[in-house]
């Protein structure tokens, strides 16, 4: 069996961002609309700070407005809900993202559901999850990482209809929405999780495998069918033999690359797609809020 094609998520994300940047330029020139993304961070989790800084930088690079709110770790829920209410009402803000996880005194679901569904660029509130489940793509905002997975899968596989897709992990953030997207593409979808009886047997039947369990290298190459397209969402930090920590996926890349047809590396696969899809969602949200048809570059 030939070596798998390594899917370059970084290059794909750059191409996607260029398209989003062109759409922003057209919105500014033709409609005098500058899309605005508000990112709210509560507390001082170092990883969250890095994510938020990257999001702000990329937003500005594409010519969009970036609005940042950094709140103290002990912020009461009511204060955060009031801020979300203000951002909902602010016409200069087209997308709102509240960085997760939130401190324990705050009910994350209450906050997520307080975001205006039209501005919910993370696609996590119940209205957008429902629209996605109902196949209402014209008014849903689709979660960013699942959207990124679908872009990579569509690049790798010319005809998805009828293929067996196996998703490992059933979170609201990744597993469930990925399964919905693949179902909408007419795949036969199996959604597996920690209680699945024969995970290896399910994975063996996959033409497309999306791994989103958050378990370092739990899927060995021998579980994967020859030629399968493997999308590894997992980001797990492990200690290397040299004592330094490094990131690995849920799939054992070194064994899987000899069996799969195409495979995403970790890092450099799905990860870079997430921010690109967030920026795309923000521009889609801005277009809808202004009654403007989104440009072709924004189609999923
Ligand atoms: P989660 O913890 O919310 O969900 C994990 C899911 O995996 C659960 O449904 C659980 O049932 C399942 N699972 C756990 N152990 C399993 C096992 N042994 N066998 C089968 N299923 C098992 O995690 P999440 O938020 O969905 O994230 C999953 C992974 O994706 C994490 O590593 C996370 O860091 C990564 N992630 C990456 C991006 C990105 O941008 N690339 C974005 C979000 C999440």
mmCIF file of C-alpha atoms and ligand atoms in Angstrom:
data_model
loop_
_atom_site.group_PDB
_atom_site.id
_atom_site.type_symbol
_atom_site.label_atom_id
_atom_site.label_comp_id
_atom_site.label_asym_id
_atom_site.label_seq_id
_atom_site.Cartn_x
_atom_site.Cartn_y
_atom_site.Cartn_z
ATOM 1 C CA UNK A 1 0.000 0.000 0.000
ATOM 2 C CA UNK A 2 1.287 3.432 -0.931
ATOM 3 C CA UNK A 3 1.886 6.047 1.745
ATOM 4 C CA UNK A 4 -1.104 8.218 2.631
ATOM 5 C CA UNK A 5 -1.351 11.723 1.240
ATOM 6 C CA UNK A 6 -0.695 14.115 4.122
ATOM 7 C CA UNK A 7 -3.449 16.724 4.205
ATOM 8 C CA UNK A 8 -1.946 20.187 4.664
ATOM 9 C CA UNK A 9 -4.461 21.954 6.904
ATOM 10 C CA UNK A 10 -2.275 25.034 7.205
ATOM 11 C CA UNK A 11 -2.177 25.635 3.451
ATOM 12 C CA UNK A 12 -5.922 24.953 3.162
ATOM 13 C CA UNK A 13 -6.682 27.332 6.009
ATOM 14 C CA UNK A 14 -4.550 30.041 4.355
ATOM 15 C CA UNK A 15 -6.447 29.612 1.085
ATOM 16 C CA UNK A 16 -9.761 29.764 2.938
ATOM 17 C CA UNK A 17 -8.678 32.921 4.761
ATOM 18 C CA UNK A 18 -7.667 34.579 1.519
ATOM 19 C CA UNK A 19 -11.183 33.962 0.208
ATOM 20 C CA UNK A 20 -12.668 35.377 3.404
ATOM 21 C CA UNK A 21 -10.353 38.416 3.111
ATOM 22 C CA UNK A 22 -11.608 39.058 -0.438
ATOM 23 C CA UNK A 23 -15.212 38.792 0.777
ATOM 24 C CA UNK A 24 -14.458 41.342 3.525
ATOM 25 C CA UNK A 25 -12.871 43.732 1.017
ATOM 26 C CA UNK A 26 -15.963 43.455 -1.219
ATOM 27 C CA UNK A 27 -18.309 44.081 1.732
ATOM 28 C CA UNK A 28 -16.373 47.194 2.704
ATOM 29 C CA UNK A 29 -16.122 48.511 -0.871
ATOM 30 C CA UNK A 30 -19.637 47.688 -2.106
ATOM 31 C CA UNK A 31 -21.719 47.974 1.075
ATOM 32 C CA UNK A 32 -19.596 49.992 3.540
ATOM 33 C CA UNK A 33 -19.926 47.097 6.011
ATOM 34 C CA UNK A 34 -16.888 46.092 8.110
ATOM 35 C CA UNK A 35 -17.656 42.775 9.863
ATOM 36 C CA UNK A 36 -16.970 42.887 13.612
ATOM 37 C CA UNK A 37 -16.082 39.953 15.882
ATOM 38 C CA UNK A 38 -16.310 40.296 19.663
ATOM 39 C CA UNK A 39 -14.309 37.791 21.708
ATOM 40 C CA UNK A 40 -15.014 37.513 25.426
ATOM 41 C CA UNK A 41 -12.482 35.906 27.731
ATOM 42 C CA UNK A 42 -13.204 35.277 31.411
ATOM 43 C CA UNK A 43 -10.272 34.482 33.708
ATOM 44 C CA UNK A 44 -6.607 33.863 33.029
ATOM 45 C CA UNK A 45 -6.278 30.383 31.534
ATOM 46 C CA UNK A 46 -2.959 30.688 29.592
ATOM 47 C CA UNK A 47 -4.086 28.476 26.657
ATOM 48 C CA UNK A 48 -7.295 30.502 26.264
ATOM 49 C CA UNK A 49 -5.274 33.745 26.233
ATOM 50 C CA UNK A 50 -3.132 32.412 23.370
ATOM 51 C CA UNK A 51 -6.235 31.309 21.380
ATOM 52 C CA UNK A 52 -7.901 34.675 21.887
ATOM 53 C CA UNK A 53 -4.798 36.628 20.903
ATOM 54 C CA UNK A 54 -4.508 34.593 17.670
ATOM 55 C CA UNK A 55 -8.186 35.108 16.877
ATOM 56 C CA UNK A 56 -7.902 38.879 17.380
ATOM 57 C CA UNK A 57 -4.782 39.123 15.230
ATOM 58 C CA UNK A 58 -6.242 37.105 12.349
ATOM 59 C CA UNK A 59 -9.511 39.048 12.484
ATOM 60 C CA UNK A 60 -7.641 42.340 12.024
ATOM 61 C CA UNK A 61 -5.366 40.874 9.326
ATOM 62 C CA UNK A 62 -8.439 40.174 7.199
ATOM 63 C CA UNK A 63 -9.676 43.751 7.545
ATOM 64 C CA UNK A 64 -12.356 43.027 10.132
ATOM 65 C CA UNK A 65 -13.078 44.793 13.395
ATOM 66 C CA UNK A 66 -11.829 42.896 16.454
ATOM 67 C CA UNK A 67 -13.452 43.696 19.800
ATOM 68 C CA UNK A 68 -11.930 42.157 22.944
ATOM 69 C CA UNK A 69 -13.413 41.880 26.419
ATOM 70 C CA UNK A 70 -11.229 40.418 29.171
ATOM 71 C CA UNK A 71 -13.110 39.799 32.419
ATOM 72 C CA UNK A 72 -11.797 38.770 35.854
ATOM 73 C CA UNK A 73 -11.966 35.071 36.816
ATOM 74 C CA UNK A 74 -14.492 35.846 39.582
ATOM 75 C CA UNK A 75 -16.920 37.697 37.288
ATOM 76 C CA UNK A 76 -20.510 36.816 38.284
ATOM 77 C CA UNK A 77 -22.723 35.134 35.666
ATOM 78 C CA UNK A 78 -25.109 38.111 35.643
ATOM 79 C CA UNK A 79 -22.312 40.460 34.599
ATOM 80 C CA UNK A 80 -21.295 38.229 31.690
ATOM 81 C CA UNK A 81 -24.936 37.852 30.594
ATOM 82 C CA UNK A 82 -25.297 41.652 30.666
ATOM 83 C CA UNK A 83 -22.204 42.025 28.462
ATOM 84 C CA UNK A 84 -23.589 39.439 26.011
ATOM 85 C CA UNK A 85 -26.859 41.422 25.957
ATOM 86 C CA UNK A 86 -24.956 44.610 25.075
ATOM 87 C CA UNK A 87 -23.017 42.840 22.316
ATOM 88 C CA UNK A 88 -26.278 41.382 20.943
ATOM 89 C CA UNK A 89 -27.645 44.930 20.673
ATOM 90 C CA UNK A 90 -24.467 46.450 19.184
ATOM 91 C CA UNK A 91 -24.870 46.801 15.396
ATOM 92 C CA UNK A 92 -21.078 46.990 14.939
ATOM 93 C CA UNK A 93 -20.748 43.473 16.359
ATOM 94 C CA UNK A 94 -21.711 40.732 13.888
ATOM 95 C CA UNK A 95 -20.187 37.760 15.688
ATOM 96 C CA UNK A 96 -19.829 36.943 19.395
ATOM 97 C CA UNK A 97 -17.530 34.292 20.772
ATOM 98 C CA UNK A 98 -17.293 33.510 24.469
ATOM 99 C CA UNK A 99 -14.109 31.535 25.011
ATOM 100 C CA UNK A 100 -14.667 28.213 26.786
ATOM 101 C CA UNK A 101 -14.130 26.817 29.366
ATOM 102 C CA UNK A 102 -15.779 29.314 31.731
ATOM 103 C CA UNK A 103 -15.108 29.520 35.489
ATOM 104 C CA UNK A 104 -17.344 27.271 37.606
ATOM 105 C CA UNK A 105 -19.622 30.028 38.979
ATOM 106 C CA UNK A 106 -20.894 30.561 35.418
ATOM 107 C CA UNK A 107 -23.349 28.226 33.659
ATOM 108 C CA UNK A 108 -21.825 27.897 30.178
ATOM 109 C CA UNK A 109 -25.146 26.787 28.629
ATOM 110 C CA UNK A 110 -26.910 29.889 29.955
ATOM 111 C CA UNK A 111 -24.249 32.091 28.366
ATOM 112 C CA UNK A 112 -24.168 30.206 25.057
ATOM 113 C CA UNK A 113 -27.954 30.386 24.773
ATOM 114 C CA UNK A 114 -27.970 34.109 25.625
ATOM 115 C CA UNK A 115 -25.999 34.878 22.454
ATOM 116 C CA UNK A 116 -28.214 36.055 19.595
ATOM 117 C CA UNK A 117 -28.333 32.984 17.259
ATOM 118 C CA UNK A 118 -27.581 35.308 14.324
ATOM 119 C CA UNK A 119 -24.282 36.295 16.022
ATOM 120 C CA UNK A 120 -23.402 32.875 17.480
ATOM 121 C CA UNK A 121 -20.315 32.329 15.295
ATOM 122 C CA UNK A 122 -19.241 29.307 17.377
ATOM 123 C CA UNK A 123 -22.530 27.674 16.313
ATOM 124 C CA UNK A 124 -22.982 26.235 19.784
ATOM 125 C CA UNK A 125 -26.321 27.579 20.940
ATOM 126 C CA UNK A 126 -29.397 25.367 20.891
ATOM 127 C CA UNK A 127 -31.024 27.267 18.013
ATOM 128 C CA UNK A 128 -28.034 26.773 15.715
ATOM 129 C CA UNK A 129 -27.559 23.140 16.819
ATOM 130 C CA UNK A 130 -31.256 22.574 16.003
ATOM 131 C CA UNK A 131 -30.998 24.253 12.618
ATOM 132 C CA UNK A 132 -27.960 22.113 11.768
ATOM 133 C CA UNK A 133 -29.782 18.939 12.883
ATOM 134 C CA UNK A 134 -32.763 19.966 10.725
ATOM 135 C CA UNK A 135 -30.501 20.571 7.705
ATOM 136 C CA UNK A 136 -31.376 24.293 7.652
ATOM 137 C CA UNK A 137 -28.024 25.474 6.341
ATOM 138 C CA UNK A 138 -29.417 28.724 4.978
ATOM 139 C CA UNK A 139 -29.832 30.190 8.468
ATOM 140 C CA UNK A 140 -27.642 27.972 10.687
ATOM 141 C CA UNK A 141 -24.198 29.004 11.891
ATOM 142 C CA UNK A 142 -22.136 25.812 11.852
ATOM 143 C CA UNK A 143 -19.502 25.080 14.543
ATOM 144 C CA UNK A 144 -16.024 25.949 13.290
ATOM 145 C CA UNK A 145 -13.981 22.778 13.853
ATOM 146 C CA UNK A 146 -16.631 20.483 12.274
ATOM 147 C CA UNK A 147 -16.881 22.901 9.337
ATOM 148 C CA UNK A 148 -13.094 22.718 8.941
ATOM 149 C CA UNK A 149 -13.255 18.905 8.975
ATOM 150 C CA UNK A 150 -15.867 18.933 6.206
ATOM 151 C CA UNK A 151 -13.784 21.249 4.012
ATOM 152 C CA UNK A 152 -10.781 18.887 4.320
ATOM 153 C CA UNK A 153 -12.952 15.816 3.662
ATOM 154 C CA UNK A 154 -14.535 17.384 0.563
ATOM 155 C CA UNK A 155 -11.071 18.209 -0.779
ATOM 156 C CA UNK A 156 -9.896 14.625 -0.222
ATOM 157 C CA UNK A 157 -12.983 12.717 -1.406
ATOM 158 C CA UNK A 158 -14.704 13.560 -4.683
ATOM 159 C CA UNK A 159 -18.044 11.808 -4.007
ATOM 160 C CA UNK A 160 -19.235 11.469 -0.412
ATOM 161 C CA UNK A 161 -22.714 10.073 -1.049
ATOM 162 C CA UNK A 162 -23.094 6.529 0.251
ATOM 163 C CA UNK A 163 -19.681 6.330 1.917
ATOM 164 C CA UNK A 164 -19.340 4.930 5.432
ATOM 165 C CA UNK A 165 -18.273 7.687 7.812
ATOM 166 C CA UNK A 166 -17.304 6.832 11.370
ATOM 167 C CA UNK A 167 -17.014 9.615 13.943
ATOM 168 C CA UNK A 168 -15.288 8.875 17.258
ATOM 169 C CA UNK A 169 -16.577 11.182 20.006
ATOM 170 C CA UNK A 170 -20.056 12.657 20.492
ATOM 171 C CA UNK A 171 -19.434 16.102 21.965
ATOM 172 C CA UNK A 172 -21.673 19.047 21.073
ATOM 173 C CA UNK A 173 -18.534 20.893 19.988
ATOM 174 C CA UNK A 174 -17.137 18.356 17.510
ATOM 175 C CA UNK A 175 -18.546 14.807 17.248
ATOM 176 C CA UNK A 176 -22.288 15.515 16.927
ATOM 177 C CA UNK A 177 -22.026 18.410 14.453
ATOM 178 C CA UNK A 178 -19.453 16.533 12.314
ATOM 179 C CA UNK A 179 -21.892 13.611 12.164
ATOM 180 C CA UNK A 180 -24.723 15.970 11.112
ATOM 181 C CA UNK A 181 -22.599 17.502 8.355
ATOM 182 C CA UNK A 182 -21.594 14.091 6.985
ATOM 183 C CA UNK A 183 -25.202 12.930 7.116
ATOM 184 C CA UNK A 184 -26.209 15.982 5.089
ATOM 185 C CA UNK A 185 -23.579 14.907 2.540
ATOM 186 C CA UNK A 186 -25.415 11.545 2.290
ATOM 187 C CA UNK A 187 -22.784 9.483 4.094
ATOM 188 C CA UNK A 188 -23.879 6.517 6.184
ATOM 189 C CA UNK A 189 -22.775 7.824 9.557
ATOM 190 C CA UNK A 190 -21.812 5.857 12.657
ATOM 191 C CA UNK A 191 -21.330 7.990 15.761
ATOM 192 C CA UNK A 192 -19.145 6.142 18.267
ATOM 193 C CA UNK A 193 -18.160 7.050 21.824
ATOM 194 C CA UNK A 194 -16.624 5.773 25.048
ATOM 195 C CA UNK A 195 -19.359 3.119 25.497
ATOM 196 C CA UNK A 196 -19.135 1.758 21.937
ATOM 197 C CA UNK A 197 -18.729 -2.018 22.179
ATOM 198 C CA UNK A 198 -16.438 -2.775 19.238
ATOM 199 C CA UNK A 199 -14.689 0.448 18.254
ATOM 200 C CA UNK A 200 -12.042 -1.320 16.153
ATOM 201 C CA UNK A 201 -14.772 -3.170 14.210
ATOM 202 C CA UNK A 202 -16.692 0.069 13.548
ATOM 203 C CA UNK A 203 -13.554 1.893 12.426
ATOM 204 C CA UNK A 204 -12.567 -0.941 10.077
ATOM 205 C CA UNK A 205 -15.687 -0.203 7.973
ATOM 206 C CA UNK A 206 -14.934 3.517 7.640
ATOM 207 C CA UNK A 207 -14.264 5.114 4.266
ATOM 208 C CA UNK A 208 -13.999 8.344 6.254
ATOM 209 C CA UNK A 209 -12.816 8.401 9.876
ATOM 210 C CA UNK A 210 -13.108 11.506 12.058
ATOM 211 C CA UNK A 211 -11.390 11.038 15.419
ATOM 212 C CA UNK A 212 -12.432 13.477 18.163
ATOM 213 C CA UNK A 213 -12.054 11.633 21.460
ATOM 214 C CA UNK A 214 -9.146 13.526 23.040
ATOM 215 C CA UNK A 215 -7.204 10.307 23.773
ATOM 216 C CA UNK A 216 -3.562 10.316 22.655
ATOM 217 C CA UNK A 217 -2.905 7.865 19.777
ATOM 218 C CA UNK A 218 -5.796 5.599 20.813
ATOM 219 C CA UNK A 219 -6.485 4.506 17.197
ATOM 220 C CA UNK A 220 -3.676 2.350 15.758
ATOM 221 C CA UNK A 221 -3.122 1.998 12.021
ATOM 222 C CA UNK A 222 -4.235 -1.636 12.123
ATOM 223 C CA UNK A 223 -7.828 -0.570 12.956
ATOM 224 C CA UNK A 224 -8.033 1.564 9.812
ATOM 225 C CA UNK A 225 -9.236 0.218 6.472
ATOM 226 C CA UNK A 226 -6.878 0.559 3.473
ATOM 227 C CA UNK A 227 -7.353 3.845 1.646
ATOM 228 C CA UNK A 228 -9.583 5.483 4.277
ATOM 229 C CA UNK A 229 -9.581 9.262 4.673
ATOM 230 C CA UNK A 230 -8.545 10.045 8.260
ATOM 231 C CA UNK A 231 -9.320 13.370 9.905
ATOM 232 C CA UNK A 232 -7.697 13.607 13.320
ATOM 233 C CA UNK A 233 -9.277 16.339 15.474
ATOM 234 C CA UNK A 234 -7.608 15.277 18.717
ATOM 235 C CA UNK A 235 -5.051 17.566 20.319
ATOM 236 C CA UNK A 236 -3.256 15.782 23.144
ATOM 237 C CA UNK A 237 -0.117 16.896 24.927
ATOM 238 C CA UNK A 238 2.237 14.050 25.783
ATOM 239 C CA UNK A 239 5.731 13.815 27.154
ATOM 240 C CA UNK A 240 8.261 12.734 24.494
ATOM 241 C CA UNK A 241 11.256 10.439 25.079
ATOM 242 C CA UNK A 242 13.460 13.534 25.303
ATOM 243 C CA UNK A 243 11.378 14.764 28.270
ATOM 244 C CA UNK A 244 9.892 17.612 26.196
ATOM 245 C CA UNK A 245 6.141 17.795 25.764
ATOM 246 C CA UNK A 246 4.590 17.637 22.304
ATOM 247 C CA UNK A 247 1.203 17.438 20.622
ATOM 248 C CA UNK A 248 -0.234 14.257 19.140
ATOM 249 C CA UNK A 249 -3.634 13.323 17.768
ATOM 250 C CA UNK A 250 -6.115 10.561 18.615
ATOM 251 C CA UNK A 251 -4.742 8.483 15.723
ATOM 252 C CA UNK A 252 -1.324 6.868 15.806
ATOM 253 C CA UNK A 253 0.006 8.799 12.818
ATOM 254 C CA UNK A 254 3.131 6.697 12.228
ATOM 255 C CA UNK A 255 1.206 3.438 11.771
ATOM 256 C CA UNK A 256 -1.904 4.998 10.193
ATOM 257 C CA UNK A 257 0.017 6.771 7.414
ATOM 258 C CA UNK A 258 0.938 3.368 5.882
ATOM 259 C CA UNK A 259 -2.741 2.328 5.582
ATOM 260 C CA UNK A 260 -4.844 5.454 5.094
ATOM 261 C CA UNK A 261 -5.423 7.060 1.706
ATOM 262 C CA UNK A 262 -5.159 10.562 3.156
ATOM 263 C CA UNK A 263 -4.538 11.721 6.706
ATOM 264 C CA UNK A 264 -4.310 14.980 8.662
ATOM 265 C CA UNK A 265 -1.209 15.488 10.824
ATOM 266 C CA UNK A 266 -1.319 16.884 14.370
ATOM 267 C CA UNK A 267 -0.403 19.688 14.544
ATOM 268 C CA UNK A 268 -1.001 21.241 11.111
ATOM 269 C CA UNK A 269 -4.220 19.440 10.138
ATOM 270 C CA UNK A 270 -7.628 20.362 11.507
ATOM 271 C CA UNK A 271 -6.285 22.923 14.016
ATOM 272 C CA UNK A 272 -5.563 25.782 11.570
ATOM 273 C CA UNK A 273 -8.973 25.304 9.907
ATOM 274 C CA UNK A 274 -10.857 26.256 13.068
ATOM 275 C CA UNK A 275 -9.897 29.954 13.131
ATOM 276 C CA UNK A 276 -10.350 30.239 9.349
ATOM 277 C CA UNK A 277 -13.917 28.901 9.717
ATOM 278 C CA UNK A 278 -14.588 31.261 12.627
ATOM 279 C CA UNK A 279 -13.646 34.225 10.423
ATOM 280 C CA UNK A 280 -15.797 32.830 7.639
ATOM 281 C CA UNK A 281 -18.765 32.484 10.019
ATOM 282 C CA UNK A 282 -18.310 36.106 11.098
ATOM 283 C CA UNK A 283 -18.501 37.337 7.501
ATOM 284 C CA UNK A 284 -21.513 35.087 6.778
ATOM 285 C CA UNK A 285 -23.223 36.476 9.911
ATOM 286 C CA UNK A 286 -22.464 40.069 8.814
ATOM 287 C CA UNK A 287 -23.902 39.403 5.338
ATOM 288 C CA UNK A 288 -27.101 37.916 6.769
ATOM 289 C CA UNK A 289 -27.543 40.749 9.267
ATOM 290 C CA UNK A 290 -27.289 43.278 6.429
ATOM 291 C CA UNK A 291 -29.431 41.289 3.967
ATOM 292 C CA UNK A 292 -26.479 40.763 1.602
ATOM 293 C CA UNK A 293 -25.977 37.445 -0.250
ATOM 294 C CA UNK A 294 -22.698 35.856 0.974
ATOM 295 C CA UNK A 295 -19.984 35.667 -1.723
ATOM 296 C CA UNK A 296 -19.170 32.286 -3.316
ATOM 297 C CA UNK A 297 -15.930 32.023 -1.294
ATOM 298 C CA UNK A 298 -18.095 31.692 1.815
ATOM 299 C CA UNK A 299 -20.022 28.595 0.702
ATOM 300 C CA UNK A 300 -19.475 25.488 2.835
HETATM 301 P P1 LIG B 1 -14.936 15.924 24.774
HETATM 302 O O1 LIG B 1 -14.102 15.460 25.922
HETATM 303 O O2 LIG B 1 -16.051 16.878 25.012
HETATM 304 O O3 LIG B 1 -15.566 14.647 24.055
HETATM 305 C C1 LIG B 1 -14.818 13.489 23.832
HETATM 306 C C2 LIG B 1 -15.705 12.429 23.258
HETATM 307 O O4 LIG B 1 -14.890 11.292 22.983
HETATM 308 C C3 LIG B 1 -16.827 11.960 24.175
HETATM 309 O O5 LIG B 1 -18.032 11.922 23.441
HETATM 310 C C4 LIG B 1 -16.433 10.551 24.596
HETATM 311 O O6 LIG B 1 -17.532 9.662 24.671
HETATM 312 C C5 LIG B 1 -15.499 10.122 23.470
HETATM 313 N N1 LIG B 1 -14.465 9.206 23.950
HETATM 314 C C6 LIG B 1 -13.643 9.385 25.000
HETATM 315 N N2 LIG B 1 -12.853 8.303 25.163
HETATM 316 C C7 LIG B 1 -13.193 7.436 24.194
HETATM 317 C C8 LIG B 1 -12.759 6.140 23.848
HETATM 318 N N3 LIG B 1 -11.782 5.530 24.532
HETATM 319 N N4 LIG B 1 -13.329 5.541 22.792
HETATM 320 C C9 LIG B 1 -14.319 6.158 22.084
HETATM 321 N N5 LIG B 1 -14.764 7.386 22.364
HETATM 322 C C10 LIG B 1 -14.210 8.019 23.417
HETATM 323 O O7 LIG B 1 -13.890 16.482 23.713
HETATM 324 P P2 LIG B 1 -14.094 17.499 22.455
HETATM 325 O O8 LIG B 1 -14.278 18.870 22.960
HETATM 326 O O9 LIG B 1 -15.067 16.927 21.497
HETATM 327 O O10 LIG B 1 -12.627 17.421 21.822
HETATM 328 C C11 LIG B 1 -12.101 16.204 21.338
HETATM 329 C C12 LIG B 1 -10.649 16.389 20.964
HETATM 330 O O11 LIG B 1 -10.588 17.339 19.901
HETATM 331 C C13 LIG B 1 -9.779 16.962 22.071
HETATM 332 O O12 LIG B 1 -8.485 16.411 21.947
HETATM 333 C C14 LIG B 1 -9.719 18.436 21.770
HETATM 334 O O13 LIG B 1 -8.548 19.051 22.242
HETATM 335 C C15 LIG B 1 -9.740 18.407 20.263
HETATM 336 N N6 LIG B 1 -10.278 19.637 19.647
HETATM 337 C C16 LIG B 1 -9.551 20.160 18.628
HETATM 338 C C17 LIG B 1 -10.012 21.294 17.985
HETATM 339 C C18 LIG B 1 -9.211 21.853 16.847
HETATM 340 O O14 LIG B 1 -9.326 23.010 16.529
HETATM 341 N N7 LIG B 1 -8.435 21.031 16.173
HETATM 342 C C19 LIG B 1 -11.193 21.900 18.378
HETATM 343 C C20 LIG B 1 -11.945 21.315 19.405
HETATM 344 C C21 LIG B 1 -11.474 20.169 20.028
#
